[in-house]
XYZ file of C-alpha atoms in Angstrom:
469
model
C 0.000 0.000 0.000
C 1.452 3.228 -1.009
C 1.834 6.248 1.154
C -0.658 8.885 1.501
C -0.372 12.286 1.289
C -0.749 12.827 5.432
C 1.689 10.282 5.666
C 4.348 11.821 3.525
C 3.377 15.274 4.761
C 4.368 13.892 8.453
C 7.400 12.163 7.641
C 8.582 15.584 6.207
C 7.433 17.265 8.856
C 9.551 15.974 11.136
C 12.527 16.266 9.159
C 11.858 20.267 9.630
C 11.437 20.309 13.506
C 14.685 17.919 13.502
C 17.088 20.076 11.243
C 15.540 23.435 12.829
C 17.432 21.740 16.278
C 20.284 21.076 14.702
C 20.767 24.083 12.940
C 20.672 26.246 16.108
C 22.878 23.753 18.308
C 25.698 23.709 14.834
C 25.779 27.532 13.830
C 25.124 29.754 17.273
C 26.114 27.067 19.902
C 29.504 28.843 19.876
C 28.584 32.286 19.334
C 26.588 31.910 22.833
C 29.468 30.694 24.494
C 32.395 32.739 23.697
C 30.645 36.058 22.402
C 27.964 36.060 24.603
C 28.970 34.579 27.899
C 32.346 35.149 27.817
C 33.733 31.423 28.236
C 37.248 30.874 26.712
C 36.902 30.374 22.455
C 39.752 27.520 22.028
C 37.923 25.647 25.533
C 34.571 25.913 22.967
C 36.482 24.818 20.055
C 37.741 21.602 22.203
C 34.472 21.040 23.432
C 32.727 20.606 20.004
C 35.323 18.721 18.606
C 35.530 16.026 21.302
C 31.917 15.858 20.706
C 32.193 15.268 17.460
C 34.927 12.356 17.560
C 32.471 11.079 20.266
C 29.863 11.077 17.887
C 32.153 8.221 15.745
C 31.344 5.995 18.821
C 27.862 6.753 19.697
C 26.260 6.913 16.195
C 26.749 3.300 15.804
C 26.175 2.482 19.535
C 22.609 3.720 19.372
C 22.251 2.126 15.498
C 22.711 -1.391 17.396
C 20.246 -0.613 20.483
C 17.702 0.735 18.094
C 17.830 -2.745 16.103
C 17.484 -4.791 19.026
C 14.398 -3.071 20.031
C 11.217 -4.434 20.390
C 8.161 -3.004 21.239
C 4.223 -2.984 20.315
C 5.121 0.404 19.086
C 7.477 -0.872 16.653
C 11.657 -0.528 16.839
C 11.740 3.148 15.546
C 9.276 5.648 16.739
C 9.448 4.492 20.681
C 13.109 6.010 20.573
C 12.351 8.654 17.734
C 9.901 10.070 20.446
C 12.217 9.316 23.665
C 15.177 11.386 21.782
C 13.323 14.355 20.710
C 11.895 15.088 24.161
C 15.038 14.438 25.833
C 16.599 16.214 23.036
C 14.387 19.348 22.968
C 15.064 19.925 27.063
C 18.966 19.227 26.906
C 18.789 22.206 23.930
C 16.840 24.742 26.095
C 19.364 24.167 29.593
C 21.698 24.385 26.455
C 21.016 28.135 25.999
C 19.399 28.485 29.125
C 22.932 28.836 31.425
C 21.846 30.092 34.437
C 23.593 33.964 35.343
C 25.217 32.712 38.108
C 27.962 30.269 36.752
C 31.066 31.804 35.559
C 34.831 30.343 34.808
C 35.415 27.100 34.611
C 31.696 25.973 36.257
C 30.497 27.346 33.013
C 32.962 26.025 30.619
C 31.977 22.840 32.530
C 28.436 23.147 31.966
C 28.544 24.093 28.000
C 30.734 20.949 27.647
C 28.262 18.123 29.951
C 25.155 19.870 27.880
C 26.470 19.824 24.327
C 28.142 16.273 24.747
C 24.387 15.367 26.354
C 22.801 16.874 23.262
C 24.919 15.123 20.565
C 23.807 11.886 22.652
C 20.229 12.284 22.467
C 20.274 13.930 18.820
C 21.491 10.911 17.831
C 18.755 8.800 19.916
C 16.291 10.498 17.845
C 18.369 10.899 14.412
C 19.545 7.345 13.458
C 15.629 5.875 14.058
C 14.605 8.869 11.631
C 16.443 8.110 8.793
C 16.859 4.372 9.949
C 12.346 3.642 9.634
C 12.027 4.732 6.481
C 12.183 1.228 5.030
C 9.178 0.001 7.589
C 6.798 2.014 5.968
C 7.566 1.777 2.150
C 8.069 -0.130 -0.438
C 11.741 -0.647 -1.755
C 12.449 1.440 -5.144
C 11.214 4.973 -5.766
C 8.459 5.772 -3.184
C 11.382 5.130 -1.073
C 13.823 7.483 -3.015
C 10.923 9.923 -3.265
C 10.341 10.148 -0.029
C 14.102 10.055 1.387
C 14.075 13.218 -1.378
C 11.078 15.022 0.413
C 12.984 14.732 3.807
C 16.293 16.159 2.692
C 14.665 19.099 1.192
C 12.007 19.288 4.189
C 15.732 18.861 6.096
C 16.613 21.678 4.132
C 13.716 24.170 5.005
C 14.077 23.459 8.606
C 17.903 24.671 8.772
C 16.672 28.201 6.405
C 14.431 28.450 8.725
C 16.558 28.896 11.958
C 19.542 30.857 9.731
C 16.892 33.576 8.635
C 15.248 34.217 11.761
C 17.609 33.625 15.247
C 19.259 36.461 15.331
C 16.524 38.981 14.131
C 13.889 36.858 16.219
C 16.749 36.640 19.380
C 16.983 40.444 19.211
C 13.414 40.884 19.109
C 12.333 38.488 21.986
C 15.343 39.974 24.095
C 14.008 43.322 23.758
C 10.821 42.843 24.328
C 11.634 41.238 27.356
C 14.349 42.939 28.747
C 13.875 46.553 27.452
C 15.556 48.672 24.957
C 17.785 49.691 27.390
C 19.187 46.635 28.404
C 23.239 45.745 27.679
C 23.402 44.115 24.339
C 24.727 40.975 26.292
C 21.198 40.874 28.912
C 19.030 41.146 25.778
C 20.883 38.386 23.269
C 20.991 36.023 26.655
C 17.117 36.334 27.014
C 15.951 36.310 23.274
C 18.199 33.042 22.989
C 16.814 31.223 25.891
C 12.993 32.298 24.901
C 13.742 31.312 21.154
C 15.094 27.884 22.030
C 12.245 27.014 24.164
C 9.982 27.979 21.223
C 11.742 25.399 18.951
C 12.511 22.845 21.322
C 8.461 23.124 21.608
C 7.686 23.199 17.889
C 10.624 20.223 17.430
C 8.280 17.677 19.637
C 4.875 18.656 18.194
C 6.560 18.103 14.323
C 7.805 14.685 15.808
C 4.920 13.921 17.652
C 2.798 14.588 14.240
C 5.590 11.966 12.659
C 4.851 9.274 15.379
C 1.017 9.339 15.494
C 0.632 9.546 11.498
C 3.531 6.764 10.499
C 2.779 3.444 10.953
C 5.688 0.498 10.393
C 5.588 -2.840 9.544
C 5.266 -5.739 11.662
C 9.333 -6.241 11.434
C 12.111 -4.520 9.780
C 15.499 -5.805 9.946
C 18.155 -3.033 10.400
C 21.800 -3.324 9.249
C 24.025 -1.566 11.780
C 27.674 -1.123 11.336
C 30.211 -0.315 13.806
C 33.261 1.739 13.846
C 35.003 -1.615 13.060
C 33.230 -1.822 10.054
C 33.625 1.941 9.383
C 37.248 1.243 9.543
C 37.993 -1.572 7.811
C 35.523 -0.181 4.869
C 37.628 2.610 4.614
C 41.253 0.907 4.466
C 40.014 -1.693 1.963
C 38.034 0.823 -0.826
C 40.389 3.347 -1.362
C 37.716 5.372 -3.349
C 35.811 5.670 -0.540
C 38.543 6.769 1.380
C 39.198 9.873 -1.066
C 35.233 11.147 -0.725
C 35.771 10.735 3.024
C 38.911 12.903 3.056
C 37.232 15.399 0.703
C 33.979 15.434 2.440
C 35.955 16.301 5.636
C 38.017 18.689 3.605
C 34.845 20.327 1.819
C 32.447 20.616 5.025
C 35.385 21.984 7.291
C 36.148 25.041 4.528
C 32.616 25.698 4.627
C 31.614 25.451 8.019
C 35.177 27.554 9.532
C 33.259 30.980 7.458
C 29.529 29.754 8.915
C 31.249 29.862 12.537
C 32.672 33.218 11.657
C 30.561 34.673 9.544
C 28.282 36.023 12.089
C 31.646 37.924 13.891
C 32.367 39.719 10.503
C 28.778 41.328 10.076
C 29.168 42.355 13.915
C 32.982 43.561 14.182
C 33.955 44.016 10.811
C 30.438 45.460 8.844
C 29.921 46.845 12.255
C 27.086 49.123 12.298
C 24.121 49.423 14.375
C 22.091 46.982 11.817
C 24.205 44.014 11.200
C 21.729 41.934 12.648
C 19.534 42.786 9.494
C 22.527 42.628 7.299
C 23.490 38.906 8.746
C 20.253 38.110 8.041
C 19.745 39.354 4.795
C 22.990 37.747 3.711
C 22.388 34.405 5.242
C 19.007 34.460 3.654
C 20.581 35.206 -0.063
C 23.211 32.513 0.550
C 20.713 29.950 1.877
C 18.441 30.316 -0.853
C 21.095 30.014 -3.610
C 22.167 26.855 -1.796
C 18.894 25.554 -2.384
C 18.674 26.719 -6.023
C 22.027 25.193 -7.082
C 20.693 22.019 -5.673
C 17.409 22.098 -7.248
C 18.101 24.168 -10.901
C 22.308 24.731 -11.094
C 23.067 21.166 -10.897
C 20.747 19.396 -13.516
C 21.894 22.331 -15.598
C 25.522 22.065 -15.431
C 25.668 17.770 -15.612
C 23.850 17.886 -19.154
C 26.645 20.115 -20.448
C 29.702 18.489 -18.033
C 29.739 14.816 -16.607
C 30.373 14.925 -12.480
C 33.663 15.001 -11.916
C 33.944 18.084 -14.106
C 31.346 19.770 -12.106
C 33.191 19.070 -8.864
C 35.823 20.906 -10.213
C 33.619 24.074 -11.607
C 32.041 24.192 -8.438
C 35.685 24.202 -6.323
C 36.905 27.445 -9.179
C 33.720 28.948 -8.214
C 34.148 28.348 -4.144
C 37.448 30.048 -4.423
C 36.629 32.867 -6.675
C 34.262 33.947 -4.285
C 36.133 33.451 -1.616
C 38.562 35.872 -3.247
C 36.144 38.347 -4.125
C 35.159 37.984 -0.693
C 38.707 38.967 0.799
C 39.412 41.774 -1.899
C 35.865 43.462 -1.111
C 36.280 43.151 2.945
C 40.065 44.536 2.418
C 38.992 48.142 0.357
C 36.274 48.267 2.841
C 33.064 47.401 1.033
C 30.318 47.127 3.907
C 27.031 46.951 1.472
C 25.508 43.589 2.425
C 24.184 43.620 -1.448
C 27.562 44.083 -2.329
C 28.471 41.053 -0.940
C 25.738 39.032 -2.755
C 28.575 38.807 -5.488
C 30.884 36.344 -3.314
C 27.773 34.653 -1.752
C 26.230 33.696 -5.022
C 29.668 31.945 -5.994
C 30.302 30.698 -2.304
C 26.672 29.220 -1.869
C 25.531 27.898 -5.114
C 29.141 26.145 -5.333
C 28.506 24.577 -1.565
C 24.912 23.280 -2.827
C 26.350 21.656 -5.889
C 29.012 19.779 -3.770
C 26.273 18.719 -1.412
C 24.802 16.696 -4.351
C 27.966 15.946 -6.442
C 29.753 14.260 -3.018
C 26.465 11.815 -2.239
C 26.969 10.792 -5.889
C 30.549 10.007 -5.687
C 30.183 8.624 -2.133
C 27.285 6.239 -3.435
C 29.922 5.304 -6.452
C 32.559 4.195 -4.078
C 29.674 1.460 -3.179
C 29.929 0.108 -6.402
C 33.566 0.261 -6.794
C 34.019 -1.787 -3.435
C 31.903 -4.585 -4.530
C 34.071 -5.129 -7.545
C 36.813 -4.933 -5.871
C 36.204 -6.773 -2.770
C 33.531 -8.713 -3.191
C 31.400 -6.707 -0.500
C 28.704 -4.495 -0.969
C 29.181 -1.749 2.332
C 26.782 0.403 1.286
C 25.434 0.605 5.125
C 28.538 1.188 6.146
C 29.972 3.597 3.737
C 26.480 5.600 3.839
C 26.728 5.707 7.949
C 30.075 7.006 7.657
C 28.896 10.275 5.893
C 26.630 11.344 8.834
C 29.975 11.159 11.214
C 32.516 12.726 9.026
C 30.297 15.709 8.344
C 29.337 15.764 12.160
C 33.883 15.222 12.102
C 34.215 18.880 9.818
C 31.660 20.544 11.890
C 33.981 19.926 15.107
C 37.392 20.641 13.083
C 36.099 23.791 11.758
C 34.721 25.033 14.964
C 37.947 24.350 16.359
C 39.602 26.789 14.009
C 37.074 29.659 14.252
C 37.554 29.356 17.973
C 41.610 29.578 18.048
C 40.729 32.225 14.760
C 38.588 34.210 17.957
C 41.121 33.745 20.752
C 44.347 34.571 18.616
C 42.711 37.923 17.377
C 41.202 38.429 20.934
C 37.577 38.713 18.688
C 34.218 38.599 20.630
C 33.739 37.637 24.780
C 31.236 39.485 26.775
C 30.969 42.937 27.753
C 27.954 43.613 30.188
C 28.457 47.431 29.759
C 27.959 46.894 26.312
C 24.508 48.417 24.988
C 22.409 47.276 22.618
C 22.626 49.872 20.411
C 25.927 51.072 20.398
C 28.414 49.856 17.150
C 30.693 47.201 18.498
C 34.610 47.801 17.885
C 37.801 45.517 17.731
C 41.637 46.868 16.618
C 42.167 46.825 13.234
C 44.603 43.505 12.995
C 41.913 41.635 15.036
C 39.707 42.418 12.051
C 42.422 41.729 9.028
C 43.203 38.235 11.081
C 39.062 37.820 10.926
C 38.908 38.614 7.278
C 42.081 36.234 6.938
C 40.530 33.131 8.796
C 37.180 33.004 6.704
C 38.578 33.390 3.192
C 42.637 32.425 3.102
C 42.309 29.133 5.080
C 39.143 28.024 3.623
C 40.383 28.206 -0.083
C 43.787 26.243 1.104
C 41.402 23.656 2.341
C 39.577 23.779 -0.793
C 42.562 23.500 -2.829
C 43.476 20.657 -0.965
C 40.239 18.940 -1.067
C 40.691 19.497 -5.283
C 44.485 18.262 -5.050
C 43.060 15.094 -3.015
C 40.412 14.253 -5.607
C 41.888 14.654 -8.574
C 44.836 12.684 -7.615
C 42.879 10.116 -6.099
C 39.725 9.600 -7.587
C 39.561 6.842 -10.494
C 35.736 6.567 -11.133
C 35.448 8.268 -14.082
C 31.751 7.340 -16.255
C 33.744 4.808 -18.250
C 35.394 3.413 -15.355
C 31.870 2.857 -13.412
C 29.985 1.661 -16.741
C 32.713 -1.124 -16.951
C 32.060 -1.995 -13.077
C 28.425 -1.800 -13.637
C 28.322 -4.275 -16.417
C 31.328 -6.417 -14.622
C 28.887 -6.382 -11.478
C 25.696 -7.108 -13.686
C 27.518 -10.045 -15.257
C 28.509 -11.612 -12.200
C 24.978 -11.958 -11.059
């Protein structure tokens, strides 16, 4: 029986409420922290790293206890449910520190409630993605729905980039007062926001539970970080979309971290909240154009690996159009639509053009070692992009501490212009453009010496493979 439109509708639904958490955990959970608060920006940088390489342990962890439930309630939605609640009150005591810790208490407590998040994100994540086989058929209901989510996926992370720090601003004065420091008022509207969301995340899932229905039994394959490895050391294709991945997601992620410190000390004007937002907005939505329009276009004229490499020359040319504009002093947000459109569109492409290759490197290992990993190789993407997210924070954070960048002032009011010295700001402007094209040269360097599956090379595979069976 094929899936309604309620059904499909819920599914997606949830996919929203669970990227709309993630998104405001990923891109303002160090912001908070260091700019905010005041707590040390390499301690931060630690912290979401080493809850990142914990994730390489716990994502499978939870994959096994998920398959070995059993319940009237099926395998999946019993700890889809159990994670998001968990989930959505770990991310309000998140942003909810209380006033009174300072030092090391609160470096302590941003480290116990982020590691606690990534834990039960993961509770709810892995059954998410992990049911969709117990409620459709095999072939393309199933692609079309896995489709729907990523895009739903896709709308829920716009979402949160559009509105948090307009909406955080907002809530914080209306709360606090016009008058209140800048710091009182962005504490507030971020503790009110996140309780909204953490609200909307478990009606969205709740909606997902109550309208899904799975099958009587489901097997699930798991893999572990065994598996991960030994995948890995034995398909050397796969290890070359791995290392690009990494390479890819870290360059784009180190000018998402910092980003919102160059609209506030380097733009610097009483509006950069609108600015930030504005900009984010343009850049989000030509992410989701290159996906949808730019990269059908571009693969009938080029085959993939081609556009891999168009869309790395684009990356960098905006990244250097980005540096040469921030360096005469152009502070016109529209202005700096020119680098975005380059920078974004280029990021959406290699969101679809790395899934491709990844899901090639399946292929390639069955011919080669007689193993099909696709489980395996497929679980590994979730952790290495999780992996990025941690290294790039990492250097934003020692970016922030070397060029003494951000911390809290409580004398600070809301609507005075925010200053730093002027090499704080060139070592800013030198962080999110200079190291993320080296890592996307790199990335380029990596592939193209590395990376054999050309379309001959997987049409021989393919028919190799076909003959075999």
């Amino acid at each position: 029986m094929r899936l309604s439109g309620k059904e499909k509708a819920a599914y997606g639904l949830g996919a929203v409420g669970k990227d709309m958490v993630y998104m405001l955990s990923a891109s303002y959970v160090l912001y908070y922290y260091q700019d905010i608060l005041g707590v040390s920006a390499v301690a931060m940088g630690m912290i979401l790293l080493v809850a990142r390489i914990f994730d390489a342990f716990n994502d499978p962890i939870m994959g096994v206890i998920v398959a070995k439930t059993k319940t009237k309630w099926g395998k999946f939605r019993p700890w889809l449910l159990i994670g998001t609640v968990t989930n959505a009150i770990i991310l309000y005591f998140l942003y909810a520190a209380p006033p009174s810790l300072t030092g090391s208490g609160l470096t302590a407590y941003a480290a116990i409630f982020y590691i606690l998040w990534g834990i039960t994100y993961t509770m709810m994540d892995i059954p998410y993605w992990s049911m969709v086989p117990a409620f459709t058929e095999s072939g393309k209901e199933r692609e079309n729905l896995s489709a729907l989510a990523r895009s739903c996926a896709g709308v829920g992370s716009a979402i949160i980039t559009i509105i948090t720090i307009i909406s955080v601003k907002a809530i914080g004065t209306a709360i606090e007062g016009a008058n209140a420091s800048s710091v009182t008022i962005e504490r507030t509207g971020f503790k009110y926001l996140t309780l909204i969301v953490a609200i909307l995340f478990i009606i969205f899932t709740l909606i997902t539970c109550v309208c899904i229905k799975e099958k009587s039994s489901v097997d699930m394959e798991t893999a572990s970080v065994k598996d991960m490895f030994r995948a890995l050391i034995q398909n050397d294709q796969a290890m070359t979309m791995v290392i690009a991945i990494v390479l890819v997601n870290s360059a784009v992620y180190i000018t998402s971290n910092l980003v919102i410190y160059f609209f506030k000390y380097d733009i610097s004007n009483v509006s950069w909240q609108n600015d930030y937002t504005l900009f984010t907005t343009f850049g989000g939505g030509m992410q989701i154009l290159s996906m949808m329009l730019f990269f059908p276009i571009l693969r009938k004229f080029f085959n993939t690996i081609k556009v891999f490499y168009v869309s790395i020359y684009s990356a960098v040319i905006g990244y250097i159009v980005l540096l040469l504009m921030s360096l005469i002093g152009i502070k016109s947000v529209f202005a700096l639509f020119i680098p975005a459109f380059f920078i974004f569109s280029s990021v959406g492409v290699l969101n679809v053009i790395v899934t491709i290759f990844l899901a090639n490197t399946v292929d390639y290992g069955e011919w080669k070692n007689k193993r099909r990993d696709e489980s395996v190789i497929f679980s590994m993407q979730t952790f290495v992009v999780k992996l990025a997210s941690g290294v790039a924070a990492l250097v934003a954070s020692v970016c922030l501490s070397v060029f003494n960048i951000g911390g809290a002032n409580t004398d600070e009011v809301v609507t005075e212009v925010v200053k730093i010295s002027s090499s704080s700001v060139f070592g800013l402007r030198m962080t999110m453009t200079i190291i993320p094209m080296a890592v996307l040269v790199v990335a380029f360097v990596v592939f193209k010496k590395n990376y054999l599956l050309t379309d001959e090379k997987l049409g021989e595979i393919s028919a190799e493979l076909s003959k075999n069976k």
